[in-house]
PDB file of C-alpha atoms in Angstrom:
ATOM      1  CA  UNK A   1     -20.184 -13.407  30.362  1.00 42.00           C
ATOM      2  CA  UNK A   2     -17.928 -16.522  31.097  1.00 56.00           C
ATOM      3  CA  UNK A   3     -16.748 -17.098  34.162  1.00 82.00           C
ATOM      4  CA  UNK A   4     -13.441 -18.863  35.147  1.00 90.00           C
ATOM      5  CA  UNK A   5     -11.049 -20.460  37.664  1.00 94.00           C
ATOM      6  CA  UNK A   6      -7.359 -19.590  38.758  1.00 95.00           C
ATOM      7  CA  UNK A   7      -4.660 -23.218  37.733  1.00 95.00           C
ATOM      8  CA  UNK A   8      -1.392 -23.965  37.616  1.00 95.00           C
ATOM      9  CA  UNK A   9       0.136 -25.895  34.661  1.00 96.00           C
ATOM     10  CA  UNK A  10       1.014 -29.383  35.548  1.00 95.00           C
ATOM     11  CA  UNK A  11       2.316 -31.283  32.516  1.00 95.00           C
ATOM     12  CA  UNK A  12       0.927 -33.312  29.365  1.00 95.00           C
ATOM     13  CA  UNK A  13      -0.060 -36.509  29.125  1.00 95.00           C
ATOM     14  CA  UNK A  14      -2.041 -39.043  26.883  1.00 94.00           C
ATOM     15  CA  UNK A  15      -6.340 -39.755  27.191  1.00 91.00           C
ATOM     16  CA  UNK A  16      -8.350 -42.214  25.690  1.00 92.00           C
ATOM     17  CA  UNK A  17     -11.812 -41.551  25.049  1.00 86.00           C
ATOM     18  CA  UNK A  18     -14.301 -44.010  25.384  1.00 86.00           C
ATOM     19  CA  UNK A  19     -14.195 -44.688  22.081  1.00 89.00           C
ATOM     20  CA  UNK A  20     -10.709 -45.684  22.187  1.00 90.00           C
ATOM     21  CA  UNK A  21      -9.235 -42.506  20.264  1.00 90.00           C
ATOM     22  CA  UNK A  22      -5.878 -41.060  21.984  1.00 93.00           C
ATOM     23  CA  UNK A  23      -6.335 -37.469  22.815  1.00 91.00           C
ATOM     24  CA  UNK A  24      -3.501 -35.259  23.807  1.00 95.00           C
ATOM     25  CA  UNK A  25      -4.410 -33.319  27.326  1.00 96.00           C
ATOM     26  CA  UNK A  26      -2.969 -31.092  29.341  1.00 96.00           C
ATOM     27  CA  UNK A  27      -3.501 -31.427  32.857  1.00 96.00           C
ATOM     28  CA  UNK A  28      -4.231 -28.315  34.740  1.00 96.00           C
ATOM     29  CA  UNK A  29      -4.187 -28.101  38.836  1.00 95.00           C
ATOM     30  CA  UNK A  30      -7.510 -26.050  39.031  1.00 93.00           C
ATOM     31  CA  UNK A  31      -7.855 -24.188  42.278  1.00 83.00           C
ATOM     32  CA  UNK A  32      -9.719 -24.510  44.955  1.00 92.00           C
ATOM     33  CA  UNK A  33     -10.104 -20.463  44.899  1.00 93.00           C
ATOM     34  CA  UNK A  34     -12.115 -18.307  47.338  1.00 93.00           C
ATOM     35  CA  UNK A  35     -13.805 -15.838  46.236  1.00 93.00           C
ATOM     36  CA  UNK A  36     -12.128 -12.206  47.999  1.00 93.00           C
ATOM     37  CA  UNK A  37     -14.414  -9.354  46.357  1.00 91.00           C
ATOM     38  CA  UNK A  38     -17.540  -8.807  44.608  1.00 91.00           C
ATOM     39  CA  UNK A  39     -17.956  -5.924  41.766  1.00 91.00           C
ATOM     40  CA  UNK A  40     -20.908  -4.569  40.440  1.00 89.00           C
ATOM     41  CA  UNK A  41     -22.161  -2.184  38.134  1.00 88.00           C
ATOM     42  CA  UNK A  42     -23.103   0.342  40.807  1.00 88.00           C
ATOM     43  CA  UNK A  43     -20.551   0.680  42.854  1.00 88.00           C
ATOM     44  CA  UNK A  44     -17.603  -0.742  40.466  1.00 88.00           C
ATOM     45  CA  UNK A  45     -19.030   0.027  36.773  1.00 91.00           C
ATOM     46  CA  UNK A  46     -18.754  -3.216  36.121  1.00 91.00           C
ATOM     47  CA  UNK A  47     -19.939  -6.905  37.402  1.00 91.00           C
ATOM     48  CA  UNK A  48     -16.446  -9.594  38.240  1.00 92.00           C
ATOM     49  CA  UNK A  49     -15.641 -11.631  41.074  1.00 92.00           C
ATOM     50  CA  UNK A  50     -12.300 -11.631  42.632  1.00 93.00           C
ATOM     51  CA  UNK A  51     -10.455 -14.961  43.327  1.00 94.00           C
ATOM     52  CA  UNK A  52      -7.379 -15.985  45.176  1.00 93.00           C
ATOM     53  CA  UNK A  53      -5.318 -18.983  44.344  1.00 93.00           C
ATOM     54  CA  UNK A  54      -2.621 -20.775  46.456  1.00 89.00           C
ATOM     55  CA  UNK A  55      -2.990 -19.651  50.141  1.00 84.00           C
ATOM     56  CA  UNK A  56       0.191 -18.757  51.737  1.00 77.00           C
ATOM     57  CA  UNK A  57       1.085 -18.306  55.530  1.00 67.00           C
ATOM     58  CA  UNK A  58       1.298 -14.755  57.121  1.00 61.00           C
ATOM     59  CA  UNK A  59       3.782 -13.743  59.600  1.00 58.00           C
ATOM     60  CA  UNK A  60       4.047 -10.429  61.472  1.00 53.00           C
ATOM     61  CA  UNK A  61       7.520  -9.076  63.310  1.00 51.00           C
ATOM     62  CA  UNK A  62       7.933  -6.220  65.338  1.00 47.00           C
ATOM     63  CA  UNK A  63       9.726  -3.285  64.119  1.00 49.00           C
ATOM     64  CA  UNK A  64      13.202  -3.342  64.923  1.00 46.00           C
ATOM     65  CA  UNK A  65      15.757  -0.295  65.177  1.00 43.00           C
ATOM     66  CA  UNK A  66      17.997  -0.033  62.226  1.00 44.00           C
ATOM     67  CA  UNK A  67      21.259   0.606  61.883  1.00 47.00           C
ATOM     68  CA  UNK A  68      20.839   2.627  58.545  1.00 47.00           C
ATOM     69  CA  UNK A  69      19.878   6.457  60.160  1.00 50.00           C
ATOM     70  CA  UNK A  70      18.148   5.373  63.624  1.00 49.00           C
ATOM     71  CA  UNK A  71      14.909   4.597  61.494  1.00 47.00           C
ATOM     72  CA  UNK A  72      12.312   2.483  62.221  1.00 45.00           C
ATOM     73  CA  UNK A  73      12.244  -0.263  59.406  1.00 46.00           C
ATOM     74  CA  UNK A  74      10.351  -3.954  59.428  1.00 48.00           C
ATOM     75  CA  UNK A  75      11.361  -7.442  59.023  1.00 47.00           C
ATOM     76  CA  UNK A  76       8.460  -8.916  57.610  1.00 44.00           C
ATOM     77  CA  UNK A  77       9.899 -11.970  55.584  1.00 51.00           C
ATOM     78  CA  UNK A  78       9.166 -12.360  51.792  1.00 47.00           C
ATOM     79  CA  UNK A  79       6.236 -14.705  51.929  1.00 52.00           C
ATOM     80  CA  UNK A  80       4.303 -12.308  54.322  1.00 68.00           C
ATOM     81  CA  UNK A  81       1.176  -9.567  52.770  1.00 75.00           C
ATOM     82  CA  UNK A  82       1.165  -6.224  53.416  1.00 79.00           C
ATOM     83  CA  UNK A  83      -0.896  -4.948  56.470  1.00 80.00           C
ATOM     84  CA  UNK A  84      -3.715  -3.637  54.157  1.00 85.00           C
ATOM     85  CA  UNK A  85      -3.348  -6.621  51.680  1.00 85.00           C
ATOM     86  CA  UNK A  86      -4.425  -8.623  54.564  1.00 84.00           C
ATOM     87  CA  UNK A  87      -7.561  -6.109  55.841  1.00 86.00           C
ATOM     88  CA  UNK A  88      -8.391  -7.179  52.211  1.00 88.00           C
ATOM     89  CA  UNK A  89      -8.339 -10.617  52.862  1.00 88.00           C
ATOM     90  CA  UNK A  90      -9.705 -10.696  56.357  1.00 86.00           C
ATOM     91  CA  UNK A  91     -13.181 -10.106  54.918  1.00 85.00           C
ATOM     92  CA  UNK A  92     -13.137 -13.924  53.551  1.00 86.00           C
ATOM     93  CA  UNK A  93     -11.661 -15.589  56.091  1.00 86.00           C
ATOM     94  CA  UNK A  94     -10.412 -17.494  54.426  1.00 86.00           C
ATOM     95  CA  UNK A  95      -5.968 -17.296  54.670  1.00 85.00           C
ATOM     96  CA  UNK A  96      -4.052 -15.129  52.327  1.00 87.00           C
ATOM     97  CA  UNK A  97      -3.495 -15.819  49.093  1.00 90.00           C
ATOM     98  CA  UNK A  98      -0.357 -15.472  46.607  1.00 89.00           C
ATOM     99  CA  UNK A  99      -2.012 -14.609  43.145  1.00 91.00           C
ATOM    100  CA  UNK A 100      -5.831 -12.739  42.741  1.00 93.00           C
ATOM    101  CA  UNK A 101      -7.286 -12.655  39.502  1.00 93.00           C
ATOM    102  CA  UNK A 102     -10.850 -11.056  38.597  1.00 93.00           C
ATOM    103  CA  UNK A 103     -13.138 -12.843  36.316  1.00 92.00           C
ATOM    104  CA  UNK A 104     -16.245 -10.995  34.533  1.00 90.00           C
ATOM    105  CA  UNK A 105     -19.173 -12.357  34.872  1.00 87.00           C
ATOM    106  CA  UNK A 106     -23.165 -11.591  34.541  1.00 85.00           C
ATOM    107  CA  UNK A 107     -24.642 -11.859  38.075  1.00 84.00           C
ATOM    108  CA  UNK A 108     -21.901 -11.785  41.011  1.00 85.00           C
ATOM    109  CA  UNK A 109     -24.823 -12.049  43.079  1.00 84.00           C
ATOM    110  CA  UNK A 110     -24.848 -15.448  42.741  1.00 86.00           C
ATOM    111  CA  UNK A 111     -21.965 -15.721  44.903  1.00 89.00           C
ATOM    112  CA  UNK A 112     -20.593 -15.083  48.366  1.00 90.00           C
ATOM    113  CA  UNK A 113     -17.466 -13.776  49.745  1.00 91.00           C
ATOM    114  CA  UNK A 114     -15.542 -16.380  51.323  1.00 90.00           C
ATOM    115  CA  UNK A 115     -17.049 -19.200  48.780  1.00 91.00           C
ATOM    116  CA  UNK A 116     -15.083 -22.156  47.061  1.00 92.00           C
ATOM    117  CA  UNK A 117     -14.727 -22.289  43.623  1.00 92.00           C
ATOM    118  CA  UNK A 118     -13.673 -25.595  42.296  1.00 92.00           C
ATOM    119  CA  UNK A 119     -13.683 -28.046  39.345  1.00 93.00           C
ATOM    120  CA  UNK A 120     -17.348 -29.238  40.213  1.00 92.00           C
ATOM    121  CA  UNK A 121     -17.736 -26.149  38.176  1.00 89.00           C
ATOM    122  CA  UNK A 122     -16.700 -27.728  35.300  1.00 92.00           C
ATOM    123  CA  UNK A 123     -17.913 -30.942  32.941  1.00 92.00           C
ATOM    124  CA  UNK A 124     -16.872 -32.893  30.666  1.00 92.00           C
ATOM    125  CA  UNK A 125     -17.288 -31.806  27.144  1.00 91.00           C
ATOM    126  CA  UNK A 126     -17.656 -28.059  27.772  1.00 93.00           C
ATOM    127  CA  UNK A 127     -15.370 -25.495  25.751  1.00 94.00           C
ATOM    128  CA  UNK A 128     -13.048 -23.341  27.563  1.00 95.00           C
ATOM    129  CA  UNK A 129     -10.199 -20.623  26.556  1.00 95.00           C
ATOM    130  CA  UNK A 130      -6.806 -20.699  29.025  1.00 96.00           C
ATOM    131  CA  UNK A 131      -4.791 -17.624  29.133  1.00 96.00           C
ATOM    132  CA  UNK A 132      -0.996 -17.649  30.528  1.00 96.00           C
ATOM    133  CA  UNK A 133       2.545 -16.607  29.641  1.00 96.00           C
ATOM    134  CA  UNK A 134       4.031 -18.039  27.084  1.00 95.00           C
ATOM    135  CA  UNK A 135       7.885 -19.715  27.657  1.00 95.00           C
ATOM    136  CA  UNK A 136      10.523 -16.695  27.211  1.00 95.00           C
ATOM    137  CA  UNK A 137      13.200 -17.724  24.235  1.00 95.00           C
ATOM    138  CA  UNK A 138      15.420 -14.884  24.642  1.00 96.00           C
ATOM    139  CA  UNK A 139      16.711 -12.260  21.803  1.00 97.00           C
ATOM    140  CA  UNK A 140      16.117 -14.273  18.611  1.00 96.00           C
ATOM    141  CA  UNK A 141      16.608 -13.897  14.755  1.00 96.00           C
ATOM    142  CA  UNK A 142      13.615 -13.590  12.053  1.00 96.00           C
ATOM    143  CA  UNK A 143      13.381 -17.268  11.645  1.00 96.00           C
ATOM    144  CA  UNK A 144      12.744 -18.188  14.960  1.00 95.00           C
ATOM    145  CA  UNK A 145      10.919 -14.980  15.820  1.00 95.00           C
ATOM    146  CA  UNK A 146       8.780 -14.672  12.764  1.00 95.00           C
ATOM    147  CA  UNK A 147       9.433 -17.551  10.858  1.00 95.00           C
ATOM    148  CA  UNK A 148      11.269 -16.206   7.881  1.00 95.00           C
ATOM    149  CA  UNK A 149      12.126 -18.718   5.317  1.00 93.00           C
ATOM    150  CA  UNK A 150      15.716 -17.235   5.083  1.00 90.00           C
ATOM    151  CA  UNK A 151      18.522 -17.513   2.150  1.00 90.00           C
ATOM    152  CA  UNK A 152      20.314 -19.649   0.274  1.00 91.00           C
ATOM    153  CA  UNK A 153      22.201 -22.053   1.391  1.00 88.00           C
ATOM    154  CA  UNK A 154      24.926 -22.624  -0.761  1.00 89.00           C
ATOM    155  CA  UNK A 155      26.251 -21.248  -4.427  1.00 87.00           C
ATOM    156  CA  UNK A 156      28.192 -18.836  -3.115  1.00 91.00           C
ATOM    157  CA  UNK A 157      25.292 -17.487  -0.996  1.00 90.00           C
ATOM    158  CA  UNK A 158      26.336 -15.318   2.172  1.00 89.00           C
ATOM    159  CA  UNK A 159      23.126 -14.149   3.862  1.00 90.00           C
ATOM    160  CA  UNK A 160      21.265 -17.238   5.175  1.00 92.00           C
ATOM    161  CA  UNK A 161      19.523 -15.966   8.291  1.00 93.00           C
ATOM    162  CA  UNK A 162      19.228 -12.689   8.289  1.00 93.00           C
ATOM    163  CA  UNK A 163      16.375 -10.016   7.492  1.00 92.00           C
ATOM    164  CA  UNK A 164      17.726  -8.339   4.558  1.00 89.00           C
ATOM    165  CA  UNK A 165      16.951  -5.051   3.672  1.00 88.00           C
ATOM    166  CA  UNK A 166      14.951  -3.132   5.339  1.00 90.00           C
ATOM    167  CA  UNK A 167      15.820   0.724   4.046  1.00 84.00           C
ATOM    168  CA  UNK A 168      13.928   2.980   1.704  1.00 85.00           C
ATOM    169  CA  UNK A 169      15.144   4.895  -1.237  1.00 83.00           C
ATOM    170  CA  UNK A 170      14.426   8.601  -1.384  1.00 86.00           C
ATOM    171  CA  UNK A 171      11.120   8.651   0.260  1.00 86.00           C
ATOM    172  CA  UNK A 172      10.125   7.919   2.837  1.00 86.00           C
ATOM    173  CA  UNK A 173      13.508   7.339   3.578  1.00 87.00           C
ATOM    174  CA  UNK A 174      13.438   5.545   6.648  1.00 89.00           C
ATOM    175  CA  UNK A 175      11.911   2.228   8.225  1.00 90.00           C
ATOM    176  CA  UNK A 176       8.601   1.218   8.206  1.00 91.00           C
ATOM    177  CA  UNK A 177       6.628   1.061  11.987  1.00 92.00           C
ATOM    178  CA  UNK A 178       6.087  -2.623  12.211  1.00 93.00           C
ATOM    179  CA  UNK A 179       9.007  -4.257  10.684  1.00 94.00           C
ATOM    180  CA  UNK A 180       9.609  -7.704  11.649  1.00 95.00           C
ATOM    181  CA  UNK A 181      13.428  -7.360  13.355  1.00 95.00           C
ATOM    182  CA  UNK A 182      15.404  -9.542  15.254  1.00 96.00           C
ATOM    183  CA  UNK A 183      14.423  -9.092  19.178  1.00 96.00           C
ATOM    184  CA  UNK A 184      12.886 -10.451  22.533  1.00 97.00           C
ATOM    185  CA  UNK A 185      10.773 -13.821  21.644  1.00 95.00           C
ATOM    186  CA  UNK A 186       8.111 -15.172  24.113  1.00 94.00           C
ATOM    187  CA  UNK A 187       7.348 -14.215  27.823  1.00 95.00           C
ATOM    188  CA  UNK A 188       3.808 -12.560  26.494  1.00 95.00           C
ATOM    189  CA  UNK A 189       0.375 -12.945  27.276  1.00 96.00           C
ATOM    190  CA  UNK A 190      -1.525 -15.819  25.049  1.00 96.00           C
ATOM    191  CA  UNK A 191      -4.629 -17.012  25.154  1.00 96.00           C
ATOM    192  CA  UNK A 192      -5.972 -20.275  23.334  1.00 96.00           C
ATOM    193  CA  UNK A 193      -9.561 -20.853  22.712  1.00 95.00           C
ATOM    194  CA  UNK A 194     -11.954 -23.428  21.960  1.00 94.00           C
ATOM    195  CA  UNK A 195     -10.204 -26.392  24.143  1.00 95.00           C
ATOM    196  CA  UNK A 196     -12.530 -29.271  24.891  1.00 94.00           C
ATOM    197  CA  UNK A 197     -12.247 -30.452  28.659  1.00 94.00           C
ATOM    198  CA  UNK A 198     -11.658 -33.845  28.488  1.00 93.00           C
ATOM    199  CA  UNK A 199     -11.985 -34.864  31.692  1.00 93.00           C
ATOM    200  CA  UNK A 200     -12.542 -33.879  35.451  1.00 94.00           C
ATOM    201  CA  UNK A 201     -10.642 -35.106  38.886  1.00 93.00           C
ATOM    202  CA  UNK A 202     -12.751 -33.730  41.554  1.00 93.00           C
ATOM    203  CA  UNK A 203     -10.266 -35.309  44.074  1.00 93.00           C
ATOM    204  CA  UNK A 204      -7.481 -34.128  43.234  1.00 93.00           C
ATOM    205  CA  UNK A 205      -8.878 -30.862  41.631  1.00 93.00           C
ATOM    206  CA  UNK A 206      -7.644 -31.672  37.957  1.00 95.00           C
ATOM    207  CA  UNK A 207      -8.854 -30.859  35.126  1.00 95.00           C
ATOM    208  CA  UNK A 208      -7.605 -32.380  31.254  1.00 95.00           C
ATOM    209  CA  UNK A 209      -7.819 -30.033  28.585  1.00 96.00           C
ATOM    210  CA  UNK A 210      -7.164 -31.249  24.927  1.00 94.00           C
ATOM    211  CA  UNK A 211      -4.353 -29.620  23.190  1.00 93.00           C
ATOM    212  CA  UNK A 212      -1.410 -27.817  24.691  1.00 94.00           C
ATOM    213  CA  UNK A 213      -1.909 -24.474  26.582  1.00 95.00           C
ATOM    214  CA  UNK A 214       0.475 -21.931  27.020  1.00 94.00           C
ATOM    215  CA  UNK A 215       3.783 -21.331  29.792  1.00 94.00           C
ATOM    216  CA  UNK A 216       6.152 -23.944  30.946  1.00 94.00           C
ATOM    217  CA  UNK A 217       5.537 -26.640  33.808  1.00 94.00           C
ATOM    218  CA  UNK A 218       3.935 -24.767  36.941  1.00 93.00           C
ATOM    219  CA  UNK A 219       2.923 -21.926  35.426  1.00 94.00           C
ATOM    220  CA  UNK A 220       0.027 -20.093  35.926  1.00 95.00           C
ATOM    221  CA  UNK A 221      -2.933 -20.193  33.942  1.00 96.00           C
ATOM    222  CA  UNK A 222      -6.853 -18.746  33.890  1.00 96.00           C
ATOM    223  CA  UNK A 223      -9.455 -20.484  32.635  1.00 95.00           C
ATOM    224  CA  UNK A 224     -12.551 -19.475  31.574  1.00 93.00           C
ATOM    225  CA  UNK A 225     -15.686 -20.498  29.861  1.00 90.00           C
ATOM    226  CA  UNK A 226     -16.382 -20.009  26.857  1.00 88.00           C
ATOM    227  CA  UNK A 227     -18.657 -17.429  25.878  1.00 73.00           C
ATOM    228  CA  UNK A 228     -19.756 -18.853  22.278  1.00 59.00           C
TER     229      UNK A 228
END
C-alpha cells in the first residue's frame, strides 16, 4: 500500500510549468516526521508505521498539595505529554510530538524507529490523495447544505429556501431515513484524490499540490501516495 507524510496547510498560490501554463497549487508544510512505532502482521495484524509531526517541549512539575480535599493533584502545563505518552516516545529519541498519525504500508521493515521522513520522499509528477477536515459552516439551510435549487422568487411565491415537504400520506406515514434537512455543514473528514505534485522545496520542506485540498489555513493534512 501507499505510504504518506503528516503537513500542515499553508495557503494557495499560483505555478507555472515549464511550459508556461499557470497551475493553481496548494502549498503544503510537509513534515519532517519521525517515525515512533512499527506494526506488523504478527504482532499487530496488520503492517503501518507510526509518525509524529510538530515536536513540542515537555515539562515535568512536582506534585503539589491541593486545596480541593488534601489530595495530591499535578501541575503539568497544557503543552506537556502524559508520563506514559512520553515512555512512548522515549523509544525514538527523538522529542515529543503534538499529532501521530499511522500510515499503512507493505514492508515497515524498511524503516527504523527514530528515522526522518521528509519531502525527499516525494517527486515531481507523482499522484497523491490529501485527507483533512473540511472548514465548519455552521447550522445551514438545504441550499447551502445540499444545494437545493429552492422556490420561486416572486408571483406571489412564499417558500424560497426552504425544503418543502417532507411527510407521507397514510403509509408509511412518517419520514424517510436519509432526508436531506437543514443541519450542521462542514467540520468532516474529506479526502481528495488524484492531485499531481507540482513541485518540491526540500529546504524549506514544501511541497505544491495542484488543486485545492481540504481545511482552512494551518490545518492539518495527510498525504499519501497513491495506490493506482
Amino acid at each position: 500500500m501507499a505510504f504518506g507524510i503528516i503537513g500542515k496547510k499553508v495557503g494557495m498560490t499560483q505555478y507555472f510549468t515549464p511550459d508556461g501554463t499557470r497551475q493553481p497549487v496548494t502549498v503544503v508544510e510537509a513534515g519532517p516526521c519521525v517515525v515512533l512505532q512499527k506494526k506488523t502482521a504478527e504482532t499487530d495484524g496488520y503492517a503501518a508505521l507510526q509518525l509524529g509531526f510538530e515536536s513540542r517541549p515537555v515539562q515535568w512539575k512536582s506534585k503539589v498539595q491541593s486545596k480541593m480535599g488534601g489530595k495530591m493533584k499535578g501541575t503539568r502545563k497544557r503543552n506537556s505529554v502524559t508520563r506514559p505518552m512520553w515512555g512512548h516516545f522515549k523509544a525514538a529519541g527523538k522529542g515529543s510530538f503534538r499529532i501521530l498519525r499511522e500510515f499503512r504500508l507493505d514492508n515497515p521493515d524498511n524503516y527504523e524507529v527514530g528515522q526522518e521522513i521528509t519531502v525527499t520522499d516525494f517527486a515531481i509528477g507523482e499522484i497523491v490523495n490529501i485527507t483533512g477536515t473540511s472548514k465548519g459552516k455552521g447550522f445551514q439551510g438545504v441550499i447551502k447544505r445540499h444545494g437545493f435549487h429552492g422556490g420561486p422568487g416572486s408571483h406571489g411565491a412564499t417558500a424560497h429556501r426552504v425544503p418543502g415537504s417532507i411527510g407521507m400520506c397514510a403509509w408509511p406515514a412518517r419520514t424517510l431515513k436519509n432526508t436531506k434537512l437543514p443541519g450542521h455543514t462542514g467540520a468532516q473528514r474529506v479526502t481528495v484524490k488524484n492531485l499531481l505534485v507540482q513541485l518540491v522545496d526540500v529546504e524549506n520542506n514544501l511541497l505544491y499540490v495542484s488543486g485545492a485540498i481540504p481545511g482552512p489555513t494551518s490545518g492539518v493534512v495527510y498525504i499519501q501516495k497513491a495506490g493506482k
